[in-house]
PDB file of C-alpha atoms in Angstrom:
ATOM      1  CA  UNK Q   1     -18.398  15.566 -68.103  1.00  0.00           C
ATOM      2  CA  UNK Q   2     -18.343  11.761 -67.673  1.00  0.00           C
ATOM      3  CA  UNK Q   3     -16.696  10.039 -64.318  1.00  0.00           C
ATOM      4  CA  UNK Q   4     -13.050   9.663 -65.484  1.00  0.00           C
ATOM      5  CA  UNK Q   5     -13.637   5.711 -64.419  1.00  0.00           C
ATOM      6  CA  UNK Q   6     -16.734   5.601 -67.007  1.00  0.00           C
ATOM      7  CA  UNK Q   7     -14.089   6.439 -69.780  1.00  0.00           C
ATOM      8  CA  UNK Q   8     -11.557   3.575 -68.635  1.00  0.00           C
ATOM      9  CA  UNK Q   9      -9.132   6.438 -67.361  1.00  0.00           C
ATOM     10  CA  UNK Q  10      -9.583   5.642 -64.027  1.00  0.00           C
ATOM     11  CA  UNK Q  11      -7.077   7.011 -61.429  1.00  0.00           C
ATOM     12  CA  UNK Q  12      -4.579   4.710 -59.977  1.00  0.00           C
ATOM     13  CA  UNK Q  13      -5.477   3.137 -56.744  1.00  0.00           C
ATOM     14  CA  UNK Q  14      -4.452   4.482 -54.048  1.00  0.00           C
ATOM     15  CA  UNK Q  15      -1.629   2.776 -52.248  1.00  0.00           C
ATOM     16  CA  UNK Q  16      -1.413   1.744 -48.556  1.00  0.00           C
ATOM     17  CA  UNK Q  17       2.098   1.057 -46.939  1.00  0.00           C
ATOM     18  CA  UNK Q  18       1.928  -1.103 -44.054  1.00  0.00           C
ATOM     19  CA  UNK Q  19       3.706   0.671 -40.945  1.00  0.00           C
ATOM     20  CA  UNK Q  20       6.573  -0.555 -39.638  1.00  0.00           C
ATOM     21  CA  UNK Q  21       7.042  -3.099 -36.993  1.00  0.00           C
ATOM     22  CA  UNK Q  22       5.696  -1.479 -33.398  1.00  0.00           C
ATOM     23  CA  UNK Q  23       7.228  -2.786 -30.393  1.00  0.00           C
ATOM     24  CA  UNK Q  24       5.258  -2.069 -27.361  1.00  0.00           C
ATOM     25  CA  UNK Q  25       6.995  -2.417 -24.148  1.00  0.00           C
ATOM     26  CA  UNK Q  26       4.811  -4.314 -21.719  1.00  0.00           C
ATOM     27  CA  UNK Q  27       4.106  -2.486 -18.483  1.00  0.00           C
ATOM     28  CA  UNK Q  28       5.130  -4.963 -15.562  1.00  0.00           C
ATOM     29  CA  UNK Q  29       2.181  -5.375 -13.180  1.00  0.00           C
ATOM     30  CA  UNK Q  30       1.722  -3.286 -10.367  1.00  0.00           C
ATOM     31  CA  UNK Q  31       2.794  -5.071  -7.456  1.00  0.00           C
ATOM     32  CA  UNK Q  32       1.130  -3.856  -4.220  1.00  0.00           C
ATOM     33  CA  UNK Q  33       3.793  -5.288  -1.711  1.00  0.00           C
ATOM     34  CA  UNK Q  34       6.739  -3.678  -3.670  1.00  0.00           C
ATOM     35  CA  UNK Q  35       7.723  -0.968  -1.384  1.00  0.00           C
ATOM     36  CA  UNK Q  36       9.198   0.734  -4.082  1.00  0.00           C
ATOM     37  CA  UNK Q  37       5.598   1.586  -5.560  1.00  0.00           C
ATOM     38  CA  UNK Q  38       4.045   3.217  -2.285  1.00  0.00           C
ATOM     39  CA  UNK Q  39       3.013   6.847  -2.554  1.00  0.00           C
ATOM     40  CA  UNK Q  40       3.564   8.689   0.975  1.00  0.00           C
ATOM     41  CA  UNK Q  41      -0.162  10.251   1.722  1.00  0.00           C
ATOM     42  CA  UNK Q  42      -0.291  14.192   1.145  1.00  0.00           C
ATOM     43  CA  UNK Q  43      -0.354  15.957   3.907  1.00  0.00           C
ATOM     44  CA  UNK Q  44      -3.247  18.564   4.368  1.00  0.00           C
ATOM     45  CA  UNK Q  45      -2.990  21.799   5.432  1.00  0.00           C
ATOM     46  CA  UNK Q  46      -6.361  21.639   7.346  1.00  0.00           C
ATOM     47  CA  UNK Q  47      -5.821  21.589  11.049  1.00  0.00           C
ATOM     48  CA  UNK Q  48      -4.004  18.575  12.912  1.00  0.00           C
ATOM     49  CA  UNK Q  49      -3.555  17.331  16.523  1.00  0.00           C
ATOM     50  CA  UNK Q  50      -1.126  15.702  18.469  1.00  0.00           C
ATOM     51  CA  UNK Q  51      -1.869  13.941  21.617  1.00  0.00           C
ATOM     52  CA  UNK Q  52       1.144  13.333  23.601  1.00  0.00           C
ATOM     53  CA  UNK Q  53       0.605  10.873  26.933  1.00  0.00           C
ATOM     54  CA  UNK Q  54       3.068   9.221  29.166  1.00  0.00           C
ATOM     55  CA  UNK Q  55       3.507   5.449  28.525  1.00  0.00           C
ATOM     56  CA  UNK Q  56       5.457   5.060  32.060  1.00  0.00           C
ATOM     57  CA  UNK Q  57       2.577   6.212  34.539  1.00  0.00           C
ATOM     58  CA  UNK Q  58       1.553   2.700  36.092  1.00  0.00           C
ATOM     59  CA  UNK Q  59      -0.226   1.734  39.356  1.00  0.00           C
ATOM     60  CA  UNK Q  60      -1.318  -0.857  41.795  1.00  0.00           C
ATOM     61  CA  UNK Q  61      -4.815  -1.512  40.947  1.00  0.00           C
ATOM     62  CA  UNK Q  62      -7.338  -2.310  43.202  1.00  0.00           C
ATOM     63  CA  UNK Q  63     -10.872  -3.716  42.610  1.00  0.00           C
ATOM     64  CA  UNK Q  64     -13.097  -4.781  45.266  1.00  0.00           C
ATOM     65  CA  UNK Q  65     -14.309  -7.965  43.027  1.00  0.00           C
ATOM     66  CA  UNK Q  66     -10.802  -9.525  43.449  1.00  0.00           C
ATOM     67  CA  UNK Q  67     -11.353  -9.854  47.388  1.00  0.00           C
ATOM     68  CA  UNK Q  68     -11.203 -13.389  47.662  1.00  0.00           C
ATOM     69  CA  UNK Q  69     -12.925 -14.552  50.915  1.00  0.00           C
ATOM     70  CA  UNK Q  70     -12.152 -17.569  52.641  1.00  0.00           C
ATOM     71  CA  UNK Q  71     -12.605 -19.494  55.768  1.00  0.00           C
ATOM     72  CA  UNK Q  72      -9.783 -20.654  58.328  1.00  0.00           C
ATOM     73  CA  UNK Q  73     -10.004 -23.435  59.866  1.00  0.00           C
ATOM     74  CA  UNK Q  74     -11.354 -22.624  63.409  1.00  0.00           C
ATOM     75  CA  UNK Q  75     -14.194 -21.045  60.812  1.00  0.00           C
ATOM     76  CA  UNK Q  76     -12.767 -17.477  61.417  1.00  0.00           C
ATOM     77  CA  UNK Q  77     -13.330 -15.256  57.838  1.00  0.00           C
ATOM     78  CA  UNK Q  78      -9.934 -14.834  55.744  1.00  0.00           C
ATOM     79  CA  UNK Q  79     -10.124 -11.966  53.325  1.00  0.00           C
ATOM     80  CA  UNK Q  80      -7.599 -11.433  50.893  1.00  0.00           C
ATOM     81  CA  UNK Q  81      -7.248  -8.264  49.553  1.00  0.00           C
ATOM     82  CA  UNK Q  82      -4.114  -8.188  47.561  1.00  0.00           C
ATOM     83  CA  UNK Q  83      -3.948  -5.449  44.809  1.00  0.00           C
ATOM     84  CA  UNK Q  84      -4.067  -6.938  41.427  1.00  0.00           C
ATOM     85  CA  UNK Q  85      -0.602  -6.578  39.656  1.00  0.00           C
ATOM     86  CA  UNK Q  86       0.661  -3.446  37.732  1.00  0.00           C
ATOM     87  CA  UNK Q  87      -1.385  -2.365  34.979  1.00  0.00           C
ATOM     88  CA  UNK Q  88       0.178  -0.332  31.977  1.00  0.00           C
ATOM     89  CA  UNK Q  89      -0.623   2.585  31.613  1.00  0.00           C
ATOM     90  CA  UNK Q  90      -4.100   3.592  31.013  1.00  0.00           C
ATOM     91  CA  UNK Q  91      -3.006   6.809  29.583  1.00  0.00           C
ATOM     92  CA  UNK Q  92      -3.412   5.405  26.038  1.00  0.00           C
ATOM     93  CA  UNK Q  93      -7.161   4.889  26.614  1.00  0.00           C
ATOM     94  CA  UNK Q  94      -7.402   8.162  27.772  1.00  0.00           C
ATOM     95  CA  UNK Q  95      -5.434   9.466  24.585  1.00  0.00           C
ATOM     96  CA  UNK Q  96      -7.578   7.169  22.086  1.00  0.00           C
ATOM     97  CA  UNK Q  97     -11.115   7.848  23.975  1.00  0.00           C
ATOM     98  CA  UNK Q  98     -10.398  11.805  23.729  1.00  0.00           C
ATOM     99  CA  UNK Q  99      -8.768  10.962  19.875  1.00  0.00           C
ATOM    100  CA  UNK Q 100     -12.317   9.620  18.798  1.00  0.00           C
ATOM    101  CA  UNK Q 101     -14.263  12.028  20.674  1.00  0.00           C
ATOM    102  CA  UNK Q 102     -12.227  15.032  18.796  1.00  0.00           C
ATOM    103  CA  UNK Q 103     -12.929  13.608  15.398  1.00  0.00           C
ATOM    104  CA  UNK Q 104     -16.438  12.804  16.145  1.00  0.00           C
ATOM    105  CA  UNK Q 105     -16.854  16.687  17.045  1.00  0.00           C
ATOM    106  CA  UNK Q 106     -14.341  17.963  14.082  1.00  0.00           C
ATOM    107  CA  UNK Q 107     -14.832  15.348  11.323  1.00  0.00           C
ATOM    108  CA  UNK Q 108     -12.516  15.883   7.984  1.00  0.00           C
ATOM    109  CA  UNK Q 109     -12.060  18.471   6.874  1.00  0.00           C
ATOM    110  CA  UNK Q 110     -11.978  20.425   9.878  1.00  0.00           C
ATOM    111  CA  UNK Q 111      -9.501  18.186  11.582  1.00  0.00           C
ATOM    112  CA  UNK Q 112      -7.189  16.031   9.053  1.00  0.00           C
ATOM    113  CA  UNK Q 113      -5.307  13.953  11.311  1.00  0.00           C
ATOM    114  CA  UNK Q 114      -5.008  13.501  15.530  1.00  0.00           C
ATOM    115  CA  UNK Q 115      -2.115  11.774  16.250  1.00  0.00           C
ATOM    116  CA  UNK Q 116      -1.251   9.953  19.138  1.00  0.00           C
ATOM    117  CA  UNK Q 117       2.705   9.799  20.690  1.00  0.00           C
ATOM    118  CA  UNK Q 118       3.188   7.710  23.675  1.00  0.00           C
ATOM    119  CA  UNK Q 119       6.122   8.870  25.464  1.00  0.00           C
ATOM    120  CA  UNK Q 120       8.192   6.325  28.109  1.00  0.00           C
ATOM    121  CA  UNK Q 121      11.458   8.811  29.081  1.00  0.00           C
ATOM    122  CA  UNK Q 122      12.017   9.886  32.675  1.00  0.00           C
ATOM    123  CA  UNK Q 123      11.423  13.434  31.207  1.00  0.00           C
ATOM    124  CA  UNK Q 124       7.815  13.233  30.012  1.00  0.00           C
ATOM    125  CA  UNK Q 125       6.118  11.055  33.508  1.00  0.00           C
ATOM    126  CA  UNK Q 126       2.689  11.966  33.828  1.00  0.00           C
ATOM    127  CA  UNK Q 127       2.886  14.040  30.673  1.00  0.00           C
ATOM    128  CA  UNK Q 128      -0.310  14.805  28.756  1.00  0.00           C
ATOM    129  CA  UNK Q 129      -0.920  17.048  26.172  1.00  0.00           C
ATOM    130  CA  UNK Q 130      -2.476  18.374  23.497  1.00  0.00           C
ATOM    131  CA  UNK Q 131      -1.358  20.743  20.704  1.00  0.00           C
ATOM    132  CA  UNK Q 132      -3.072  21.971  17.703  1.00  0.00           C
ATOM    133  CA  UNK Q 133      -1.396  22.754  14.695  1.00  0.00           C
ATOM    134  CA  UNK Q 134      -3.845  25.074  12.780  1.00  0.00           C
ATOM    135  CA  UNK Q 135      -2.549  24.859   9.555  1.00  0.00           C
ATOM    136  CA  UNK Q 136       1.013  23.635   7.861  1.00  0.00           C
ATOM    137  CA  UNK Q 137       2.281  27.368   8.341  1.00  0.00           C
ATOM    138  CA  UNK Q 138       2.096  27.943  11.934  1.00  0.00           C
ATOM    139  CA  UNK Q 139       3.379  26.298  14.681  1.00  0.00           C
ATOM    140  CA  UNK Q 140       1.627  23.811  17.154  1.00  0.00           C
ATOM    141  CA  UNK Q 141      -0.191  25.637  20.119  1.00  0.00           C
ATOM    142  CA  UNK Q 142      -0.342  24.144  22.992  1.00  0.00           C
ATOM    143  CA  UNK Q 143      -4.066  23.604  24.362  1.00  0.00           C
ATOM    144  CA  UNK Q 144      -3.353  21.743  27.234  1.00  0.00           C
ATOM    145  CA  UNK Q 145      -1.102  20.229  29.726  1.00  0.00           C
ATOM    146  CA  UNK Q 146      -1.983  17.821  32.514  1.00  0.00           C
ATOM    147  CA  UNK Q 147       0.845  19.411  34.648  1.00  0.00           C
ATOM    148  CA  UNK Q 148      -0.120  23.402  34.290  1.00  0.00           C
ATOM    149  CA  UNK Q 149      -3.780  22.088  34.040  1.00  0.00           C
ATOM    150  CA  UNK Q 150      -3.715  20.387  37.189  1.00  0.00           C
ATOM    151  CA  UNK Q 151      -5.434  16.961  35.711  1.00  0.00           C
ATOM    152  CA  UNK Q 152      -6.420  15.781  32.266  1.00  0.00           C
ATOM    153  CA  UNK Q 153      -8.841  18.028  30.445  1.00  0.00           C
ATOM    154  CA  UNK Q 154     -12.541  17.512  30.438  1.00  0.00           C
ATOM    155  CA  UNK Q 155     -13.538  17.553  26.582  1.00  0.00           C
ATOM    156  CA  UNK Q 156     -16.253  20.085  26.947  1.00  0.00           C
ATOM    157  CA  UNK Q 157     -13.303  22.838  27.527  1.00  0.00           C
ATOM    158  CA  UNK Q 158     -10.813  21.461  25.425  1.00  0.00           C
ATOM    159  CA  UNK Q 159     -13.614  20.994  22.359  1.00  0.00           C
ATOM    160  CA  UNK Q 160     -14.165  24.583  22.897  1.00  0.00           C
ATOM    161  CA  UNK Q 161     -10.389  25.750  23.088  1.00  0.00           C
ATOM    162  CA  UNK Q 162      -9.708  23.974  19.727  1.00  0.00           C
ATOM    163  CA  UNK Q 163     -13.216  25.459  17.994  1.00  0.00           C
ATOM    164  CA  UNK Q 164     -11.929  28.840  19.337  1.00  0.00           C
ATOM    165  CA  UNK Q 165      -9.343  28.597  17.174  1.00  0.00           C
ATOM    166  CA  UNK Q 166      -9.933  26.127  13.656  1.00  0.00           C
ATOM    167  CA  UNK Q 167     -13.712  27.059  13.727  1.00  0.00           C
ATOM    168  CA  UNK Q 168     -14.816  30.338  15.983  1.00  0.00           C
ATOM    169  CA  UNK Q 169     -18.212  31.167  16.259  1.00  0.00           C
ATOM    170  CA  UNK Q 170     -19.542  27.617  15.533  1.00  0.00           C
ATOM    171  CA  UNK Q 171     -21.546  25.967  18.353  1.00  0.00           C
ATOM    172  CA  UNK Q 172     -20.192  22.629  19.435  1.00  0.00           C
ATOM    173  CA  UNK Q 173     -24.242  21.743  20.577  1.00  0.00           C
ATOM    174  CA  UNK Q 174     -24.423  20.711  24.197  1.00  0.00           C
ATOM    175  CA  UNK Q 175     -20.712  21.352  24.357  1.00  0.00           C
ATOM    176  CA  UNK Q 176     -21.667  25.185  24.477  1.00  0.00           C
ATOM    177  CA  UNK Q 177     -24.940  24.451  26.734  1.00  0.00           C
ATOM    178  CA  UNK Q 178     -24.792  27.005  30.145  1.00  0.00           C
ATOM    179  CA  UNK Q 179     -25.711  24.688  33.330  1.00  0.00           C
ATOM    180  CA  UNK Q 180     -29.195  25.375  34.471  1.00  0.00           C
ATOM    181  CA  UNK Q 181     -29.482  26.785  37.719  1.00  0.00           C
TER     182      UNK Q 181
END
């Protein structure tokens, strides 16, 4: 049987109805200084610390370079050895130098935040401590306190009080080294 269009009886064309108008609404651009756009960071339920230090302790510091030496005037030697004035407290070095030495030892993901709290109340002088939240679920544990410690923790011991308890049984290298005799 011939093509229907080889006979002239061709069928009609088909027809082809342009769609209607679309409006598309225009995004506005994302503006990264609109507060309204920020996204609070999700909080992981790997293990966190909290290093809480006392912003009040200050001293009188002393160092021997600021002896200032002079002569009198019958040529007898004048030393001056005022202390230097108060110095804030060096407590926050302590916090950030032990911060960066925990997350050197416990990278992501075994640690996902340390977090540091100065504290300047009557209450918390000379406070230092550490806690250790394992994991959302639990509560912190204490791991040390300056106080009940009697001074600030050497980081061999407190690197091995938080592997005992986010990572037992893995060696912390010459953290875990015995002293030779």
């Amino acid at each position: 049987m011939a093509d229907s269009c080889e006979t002239g009886q061709c069928p009609p064309a088909p027809v082809y109805h342009a769609p209607a108008e679309v409006k598309i609404a225009q995004e506005k651009p994302h503006d990264p200084l609109d507060p309204t756009t920020f996204v609070a960071p999700g909080f992981s339920s790997s293990p966190g610390i909290v290093i809480e230090f006392c912003d009040r302790c200050r001293w009188w510091v002393f160092f021997p370079s600021d002896n200032r030496i002079e002569r009198s005037a019958d040529n007898r030697a004048l030393c001056d050895n005022r202390p230097a004035p108060l110095v804030k407290s060096a407590w926050l070095h302590r916090a950030t130098w032990t911060q960066t030495e925990l997350f050197l030892t416990f990278p992501p993901p075994a640690l996902s935040s340390i977090t540091l709290v100065p504290l300047n109340s009557t209450e918390t002088g000379g406070r230092f401590r550490v806690w250790l939240r394992p994991t959302d679920a639990e509560d912190p544990k204490l791991v040390w306190d300056r106080k009940t410690e009697g001074g600030f923790p050497e980081l061999k011991v407190l690197k091995q009080r938080i592997r005992d308890v986010i990572q037992p049984g893995t060696s912390l290298g010459h953290s875990d080294a015995k002293p030779s005799a």
